[in-house]
Structures are given as structure tokens and as C-alpha cells.
């Protein structure tokens, strides 16, 4: 029986190998490995992709979030509102600066419940980090209206959501700054790690460029305390190749998602989040909620079908998150979902036959097991 891996990076890179090797070869021949011209070109193209003026490449999505908050002056004693069901980086970026993550529960779409944000705002609140989880855009209009009313910043965690749209506008372009991950498993993925910030604010752009380069304004003039977080020229060259295919890959993921939505719609034991008419989701993950989730996952694994769980332990219940003082039961929707969520294979390399096999085995599990 052929395996259906949850992710298949070997297949992705086999198809692009000659282009990737040529791009890497140009960097090797040039020898400019730090902030080379490919970094500047990637930043230019990525800014255009998001519909903003500026992009700043850094070495991870986590650093993008940390730099965004730090550049906005957020630190000890401040509070930042975000969701508890994301990857831990959405909260650790707040905590490592000495600020406090303040969580708000999520809705059926896995994104922050905008109706609960206002109640979480205090005089210490300096920012909101909406997380476009799974590649689905948050409901940005009320978030932006509330932030403007309260005079607080919006930092978009778009790590999973490159090319996602809300009301026809690309994510990352709504807030003061948007933060993306270029991790090897993301839709637009480096062959290693990487991240990028986007903004329309010229002063913020200039500050972030200095921050990512150890605080250096010039080679001999350090103007602020910072650390090294530069996007490698080699990774930028690789990303420029992949940018050519990103729209095609995104469309394939959306087609795969539509197949699942159609084939699994009538199974009462699972729940599929809808795609609303004002959303364009890019499906970094395709997350269902399933009864007897762990049994289903094992059933699929036994038949060669890989799955994942994003994420089984909410941040506030993790070992490090317990210091924040949120006991079990604090965020009931998040906690219930954590027991039910299951990510199905969704990558652009899947065939229709493989998608069919995934769906038929899910139907088989609930019909006969």
C-alpha cells in the first residue's frame, strides 16, 4: 500500500531541483551570503504580493513577531491580546519581551472570537495579535475598529496565511505590521527557516531593518541594542524560485480543500469549518473536528495515511503557559477543539486518488468501526 504522507517536501523539491540548484549556484558564485541582492529582491516581491510598501526579511517567523512588538515599544508591564490555540510562538513573542499574553477564546473557525476582545482590554493593553490560523483570515474589520477606538496596535500573525484574503485584501496589510513564517513546512517555504515582516510605515520599516542587523545603521555605527536575525541570501534565492509557483500551489490547496468539503460534508461525526464569502483561505492546514479523534487518527495511520494535530495542548495549559494563571476551563471552545481537531493532508502534491482514499477511509471508520 502506498503511503500518503501528511507533508511531502521531497516531492516538492524534486520538481524544482534544477531551478533551486541554479539559484543557489548564483549565490555561491557571487559570494554575498549576508543581505545579498536576492534578499532585497525577495523583500520587494513579497511586499507587492501583500499589497504593502515594505517587507523586511528575518531568520524566523518568531523573530518577526518579537521584532514587531519590540519596535512598537512593547515590554515589561504591558499586555498583548491573542488566542490560546495557536503555536506557542504567538505567545512567547510577548513573554520574552517581559509583557503578558492575555488570551481570548476562539470561534468555530479556530480564529479569535472578536466579540470577546473588548472585555479583555485593560489600561495595560498595548496590542492585539490576531492569528490567521490554518490559513483562514480573522474577522479584521471589528478588530481594527476596536483597536483604533482604544489606541492600540494590531500585529497580524500571518505565519500560516500567505496569500489569504479578507474582503479582497491580503492578510498582513491590515495592521500596523504583519508577520509571516517561511519555515520549511509553510505554504511558501524556505529550505530551512525564515520569516518576513510587512508594513506601510516607513519609520517602522527603517527601524526594523536596523534591528534585524544587530542594531547597525552602518558597518561601524550601532544605534540600538539588538540581535542578529537576517534572512540568509541563500534562503532568499530559494524563496524567489518558489514565489513563481505560490499562486499555483495555493489554488491546488484550495481545490483539495473543496474536495474534502464536498466528500466529507455528510458525515455527522465530523465538523468542517465553512469558508465565508468574504474569505479566501489558503489552507496551510485542513482541520476537521472529529468524534473519537485519536481512534480515527490511528485507523488512518494503519492504512498509510498521515495526519497531524495543530495543536493538542492549548498554550495556557502547556508547561510554560501555566505561569500565566489560566486554569483548565478558562477557554472552553479552545479546550474542546483541542480534543477533537485533526489535520488532514492538504499539500499541493496530492493526487485525486489520494484525496479519495483519505475520504473513503474516514467514511469507512465511522460506518463500520
Coordinates of C-alpha atoms in Angstrom, one line a residue:
X1 CA 0.0 0.0 0.0
X2 CA 1.4 3.4 -1.0
X3 CA 1.8 5.8 1.9
X4 CA 0.1 9.2 1.8
X5 CA 2.4 11.4 3.9
X6 CA 1.0 14.4 5.8
X7 CA 3.6 16.5 4.1
X8 CA 5.8 15.7 1.1
X9 CA 8.8 18.1 0.8
X10 CA 10.8 15.6 -1.2
X11 CA 8.2 15.7 -4.0
X12 CA 8.0 19.5 -3.9
X13 CA 11.8 19.9 -4.2
X14 CA 12.3 17.1 -6.8
X15 CA 10.1 19.1 -9.2
X16 CA 12.1 22.3 -8.6
X17 CA 15.5 20.9 -8.1
X18 CA 17.2 22.2 -11.2
X19 CA 15.8 25.7 -10.6
X20 CA 16.8 25.7 -7.0
X21 CA 20.3 24.5 -7.7
X22 CA 20.8 27.2 -10.3
X23 CA 19.6 29.9 -7.8
X24 CA 21.9 28.5 -5.1
X25 CA 24.7 28.4 -7.6
X26 CA 24.4 32.1 -8.4
X27 CA 24.7 32.9 -4.7
X28 CA 27.8 30.7 -4.4
X29 CA 29.4 32.3 -7.4
X30 CA 28.6 35.8 -6.1
X31 CA 29.8 35.1 -2.6
X32 CA 27.5 37.7 -1.0
X33 CA 25.9 35.5 1.7
X34 CA 24.6 38.2 4.1
X35 CA 21.9 40.6 2.9
X36 CA 22.8 40.0 -0.7
X37 CA 20.7 41.3 -3.6
X38 CA 18.4 38.3 -3.6
X39 CA 17.2 39.4 -0.1
X40 CA 16.3 42.9 -1.4
X41 CA 14.5 41.4 -4.4
X42 CA 12.6 38.9 -2.3
X43 CA 11.5 41.7 0.0
X44 CA 10.4 43.8 -3.0
X45 CA 8.3 41.0 -4.4
X46 CA 6.9 39.9 -1.1
X47 CA 5.7 43.5 -0.3
X48 CA 4.0 43.6 -3.7
X49 CA 2.4 40.2 -3.0
X50 CA 0.9 41.5 0.2
X51 CA -0.1 44.9 -1.2
X52 CA 2.1 46.9 1.1
X53 CA 5.1 49.3 0.7
X54 CA 7.8 47.4 2.6
X55 CA 8.9 43.9 3.6
X56 CA 11.8 43.0 5.9
X57 CA 13.3 39.5 5.8
X58 CA 14.4 37.9 9.1
X59 CA 15.5 34.5 10.2
X60 CA 12.2 33.2 11.5
X61 CA 8.5 33.9 11.9
X62 CA 9.1 34.0 15.7
X63 CA 11.7 36.8 15.4
X64 CA 9.3 38.6 13.1
X65 CA 6.7 38.7 15.9
X66 CA 9.3 39.7 18.5
X67 CA 10.7 42.5 16.4
X68 CA 7.3 43.8 15.6
X69 CA 6.4 44.1 19.3
X70 CA 9.8 45.4 20.3
X71 CA 9.7 48.1 17.5
X72 CA 6.3 49.2 18.9
X73 CA 7.9 49.7 22.3
X74 CA 6.1 46.8 24.0
X75 CA 7.8 45.4 27.0
X76 CA 7.7 44.8 30.8
X77 CA 4.3 45.6 32.3
X78 CA 2.4 45.7 29.0
X79 CA -0.4 43.3 27.9
X80 CA -1.0 41.9 24.5
X81 CA -4.2 40.1 23.5
X82 CA -4.0 36.9 21.4
X83 CA -5.6 33.5 21.0
X84 CA -4.6 30.4 23.2
X85 CA -5.0 27.8 20.4
X86 CA -2.0 28.8 18.2
X87 CA 1.5 27.6 18.1
X88 CA 3.4 28.7 21.2
X89 CA 5.4 31.4 19.3
X90 CA 2.2 33.6 19.1
X91 CA 2.5 34.0 22.9
X92 CA 6.2 33.5 23.5
X93 CA 7.0 36.6 21.4
X94 CA 5.1 38.6 24.0
X95 CA 6.5 36.9 27.1
X96 CA 10.2 37.1 26.1
X97 CA 9.8 40.9 26.0
X98 CA 8.5 40.9 29.5
X99 CA 4.9 41.6 28.6
X100 CA 1.9 39.5 29.4
X101 CA -0.1 37.4 26.9
X102 CA -3.8 37.9 27.6
X103 CA -5.9 35.2 25.9
X104 CA -9.3 35.4 24.3
X105 CA -11.2 32.3 23.3
X106 CA -11.8 31.3 19.7
X107 CA -14.8 30.6 17.5
X108 CA -15.7 27.6 15.3
X109 CA -13.3 28.8 12.6
X110 CA -10.4 28.5 15.1
X111 CA -9.7 32.2 15.0
X112 CA -10.0 34.7 17.9
X113 CA -13.6 35.4 18.9
X114 CA -13.8 39.1 18.1
X115 CA -16.9 39.5 20.4
X116 CA -14.7 38.8 23.4
X117 CA -11.8 41.1 22.7
X118 CA -13.2 44.3 24.2
X119 CA -13.7 42.7 27.6
X120 CA -10.0 41.7 27.7
X121 CA -8.7 45.2 27.1
X122 CA -7.2 47.0 30.2
X123 CA -5.2 50.2 30.5
X124 CA -2.1 48.0 30.1
X125 CA -3.1 46.6 26.7
X126 CA -0.8 47.8 24.0
X127 CA -1.6 45.5 21.1
X128 CA -3.8 42.7 19.7
X129 CA -2.2 39.8 17.8
X130 CA -4.9 38.2 15.7
X131 CA -3.7 34.8 14.4
X132 CA -4.8 33.8 10.9
X133 CA -4.8 30.2 12.0
X134 CA -4.8 27.4 9.4
X135 CA -4.6 30.0 6.6
X136 CA -8.0 31.4 7.4
X137 CA -8.2 35.2 7.8
X138 CA -9.5 36.6 11.1
X139 CA -12.5 38.9 11.0
X140 CA -10.4 42.0 10.8
X141 CA -12.9 44.8 10.4
X142 CA -14.2 44.8 14.0
X143 CA -10.7 44.1 15.3
X144 CA -9.3 47.2 13.6
X145 CA -12.3 49.3 14.7
X146 CA -11.8 48.3 18.3
X147 CA -8.0 48.9 18.1
X148 CA -8.5 52.4 16.7
X149 CA -11.0 53.2 19.3
X150 CA -8.7 52.1 22.1
X151 CA -5.5 53.4 20.6
X152 CA -3.7 50.1 20.5
X153 CA -1.7 48.4 17.7
X154 CA -2.6 45.4 15.6
X155 CA 0.2 43.0 14.8
X156 CA -1.0 40.3 12.4
X157 CA 0.3 36.8 13.0
X158 CA 0.0 35.6 9.4
X159 CA 2.6 32.8 9.8
X160 CA 0.2 30.3 8.2
X161 CA -1.6 32.6 5.8
X162 CA 0.5 33.9 2.9
X163 CA -1.9 35.0 0.1
X164 CA -5.0 34.6 2.3
X165 CA -7.6 37.4 1.8
X166 CA -10.3 39.2 3.8
X167 CA -12.8 41.2 1.9
X168 CA -10.4 41.0 -1.1
X169 CA -7.4 42.4 0.8
X170 CA -4.3 40.3 1.6
X171 CA -3.6 39.5 5.2
X172 CA -0.6 41.2 6.7
X173 CA -1.7 44.5 5.2
X174 CA -4.4 45.4 7.7
X175 CA -2.5 46.0 10.9
X176 CA 0.5 48.2 11.8
X177 CA 2.7 45.3 10.9
X178 CA 2.2 41.8 9.6
X179 CA 4.4 38.8 10.4
X180 CA 4.9 35.7 8.3
X181 CA 6.8 32.5 8.7
X182 CA 8.9 31.0 5.9
X183 CA 9.5 27.8 7.9
X184 CA 10.1 24.6 5.8
X185 CA 6.6 23.4 6.4
X186 CA 4.8 26.6 5.4
X187 CA 3.0 27.2 2.1
X188 CA 5.8 29.5 1.0
X189 CA 8.7 27.6 2.5
X190 CA 12.5 28.1 2.8
X191 CA 14.8 25.1 2.8
X192 CA 15.3 25.8 6.5
X193 CA 14.0 28.7 8.5
X194 CA 13.0 32.3 7.7
X195 CA 10.5 35.0 8.3
X196 CA 9.3 38.3 7.0
X197 CA 7.5 41.4 8.3
X198 CA 5.4 43.7 6.1
X199 CA 4.3 47.3 6.8
X200 CA 3.3 50.6 5.2
X201 CA 5.1 52.6 7.9
X202 CA 8.4 54.0 6.6
X203 CA 9.8 54.8 10.0
X204 CA 8.9 51.3 11.3
X205 CA 10.5 49.7 8.2
X206 CA 13.7 51.6 8.8
X207 CA 13.8 50.7 12.4
X208 CA 13.1 47.0 11.7
X209 CA 16.0 46.9 9.2
X210 CA 18.4 48.2 11.8
X211 CA 17.0 45.9 14.5
X212 CA 17.5 42.7 12.4
X213 CA 21.1 43.6 11.7
X214 CA 22.4 43.8 15.3
X215 CA 21.4 47.5 15.6
X216 CA 23.8 48.6 12.9
X217 CA 22.9 51.7 10.9
X218 CA 26.2 51.4 9.1
X219 CA 29.0 48.8 9.5
X220 CA 30.7 51.0 12.1
X221 CA 27.7 52.6 13.9
X222 CA 25.5 50.6 16.2
X223 CA 22.5 52.8 17.2
X224 CA 20.4 50.4 19.3
X225 CA 20.8 47.1 21.2
X226 CA 19.5 44.3 19.1
X227 CA 20.5 40.8 17.8
X228 CA 21.2 39.2 14.5
X229 CA 18.1 38.0 12.6
X230 CA 18.9 38.4 8.9
X231 CA 17.2 36.3 6.2
X232 CA 20.1 34.4 4.5
X233 CA 20.8 35.2 0.9
X234 CA 20.7 31.5 0.1
X235 CA 17.2 31.2 1.5
X236 CA 16.1 34.4 -0.3
X237 CA 17.3 32.9 -3.6
X238 CA 15.3 29.7 -2.9
X239 CA 12.2 31.7 -2.0
X240 CA 12.4 33.7 -5.2
X241 CA 12.1 30.5 -7.1
X242 CA 9.2 29.3 -5.1
X243 CA 7.4 32.6 -5.4
X244 CA 6.9 31.8 -9.0
X245 CA 4.7 28.8 -8.1
X246 CA 3.0 30.1 -5.0
X247 CA -0.3 31.1 -6.7
X248 CA -0.5 27.7 -8.4
X249 CA 0.2 25.8 -5.2
X250 CA -2.4 27.9 -3.3
X251 CA -5.0 27.1 -5.9
X252 CA -4.2 23.4 -5.7
X253 CA -4.6 23.5 -1.9
X254 CA -7.9 25.3 -2.3
X255 CA -9.1 22.6 -4.8
X256 CA -8.0 19.9 -2.4
X257 CA -9.9 21.6 0.4
X258 CA -13.0 21.8 -1.8
X259 CA -12.8 18.1 -2.5
X260 CA -12.7 17.4 1.3
X261 CA -15.6 19.8 1.9
X262 CA -17.7 18.1 -0.7
X263 CA -16.9 14.5 0.1
X264 CA -17.0 14.8 3.9
X265 CA -19.9 17.1 4.3
X266 CA -22.5 14.4 5.1
X267 CA -20.6 12.7 7.9
X268 CA -22.3 13.8 11.1
X269 CA -19.3 12.7 13.3
X270 CA -17.0 15.4 11.9
X271 CA -17.2 19.2 11.6
X272 CA -15.6 21.2 8.8
X273 CA -15.2 25.0 9.1
X274 CA -17.0 26.9 6.4
X275 CA -15.3 29.3 4.1
X276 CA -17.3 32.5 4.2
X277 CA -17.9 34.6 1.1
X278 CA -15.6 37.4 2.3
X279 CA -12.7 35.0 3.0
X280 CA -10.1 33.4 0.8
X281 CA -8.4 30.7 2.8
X282 CA -5.1 29.2 1.8
X283 CA -5.3 26.0 3.8
X284 CA -1.9 25.8 5.4
X285 CA -3.7 23.1 7.3
X286 CA -7.1 21.5 6.7
X287 CA -8.5 20.9 10.2
X288 CA -11.6 18.9 10.9
X289 CA -13.2 18.3 14.3
X290 CA -13.8 14.6 14.7
X291 CA -15.5 12.4 17.2
X292 CA -13.2 9.7 18.5
X293 CA -10.3 11.7 17.0
X294 CA -7.5 9.6 18.3
X295 CA -9.1 6.3 17.2
X296 CA -9.7 7.8 13.7
X297 CA -6.1 9.0 13.5
X298 CA -4.8 5.6 14.4
X299 CA -7.2 4.0 11.9
X300 CA -5.8 6.2 9.1
X301 CA -2.2 5.7 10.2
X302 CA -2.7 1.9 10.0
X303 CA -3.8 2.4 6.4
X304 CA -0.8 4.5 5.4
X305 CA -2.4 7.9 5.7
X306 CA -0.5 10.6 7.7
X307 CA -2.3 13.2 9.8
X308 CA -1.3 15.8 12.4
X309 CA -2.8 17.7 15.3
X310 CA -2.4 21.5 15.4
X311 CA -2.3 21.8 18.4
X312 CA -3.1 19.2 21.0
X313 CA -2.3 21.3 24.1
X314 CA -3.6 24.9 24.3
X315 CA -0.8 27.4 25.2
X316 CA -2.4 28.2 28.6
X317 CA -2.3 24.5 29.6
X318 CA 1.2 23.9 28.5
X319 CA 4.0 23.6 31.0
X320 CA 5.3 27.1 30.3
X321 CA 1.9 28.6 29.9
X322 CA 0.7 27.6 33.3
X323 CA 2.6 30.5 34.8
X324 CA 0.0 32.9 33.2
X325 CA -2.6 31.8 35.7
X326 CA -5.4 30.4 33.4
X327 CA -6.8 27.2 34.9
X328 CA -8.4 24.5 32.8
X329 CA -11.8 25.6 31.7
X330 CA -10.8 29.2 31.1
X331 CA -11.3 28.9 27.3
X332 CA -13.9 26.2 26.7
X333 CA -14.0 26.4 22.9
X334 CA -10.3 26.1 22.6
X335 CA -10.1 23.3 25.1
X336 CA -12.9 21.3 23.4
X337 CA -11.4 21.8 20.0
X338 CA -8.0 20.6 21.2
X339 CA -9.6 17.2 22.0
X340 CA -11.3 17.0 18.5
X341 CA -9.1 18.7 15.9
X342 CA -7.3 16.6 13.2
X343 CA -5.3 18.0 10.3
X344 CA -5.7 16.0 7.1
X345 CA -3.1 16.0 4.2
X346 CA -3.7 19.1 2.1
X347 CA -0.4 19.9 0.3
X348 CA -0.4 20.6 -3.4
X349 CA 1.3 17.4 -4.3
X350 CA -1.7 15.2 -3.5
X351 CA -3.5 13.4 -6.3
X352 CA -7.2 13.0 -6.7
X353 CA -6.8 9.3 -6.0
X354 CA -5.0 10.0 -2.7
X355 CA -7.7 12.5 -1.6
X356 CA -10.3 9.9 -2.5
X357 CA -8.5 7.3 -0.4
X358 CA -8.4 9.7 2.6
X359 CA -12.1 10.4 2.4
X360 CA -13.1 6.8 1.8
X361 CA -11.2 5.6 4.9
X362 CA -12.8 8.3 7.0
X363 CA -16.2 7.2 5.8
X364 CA -15.2 3.6 6.5
X365 CA -14.1 4.3 10.0
X366 CA -17.4 5.9 11.0
X367 CA -19.6 3.4 9.1
X368 CA -18.1 0.1 10.2
X369 CA -15.6 0.5 13.1

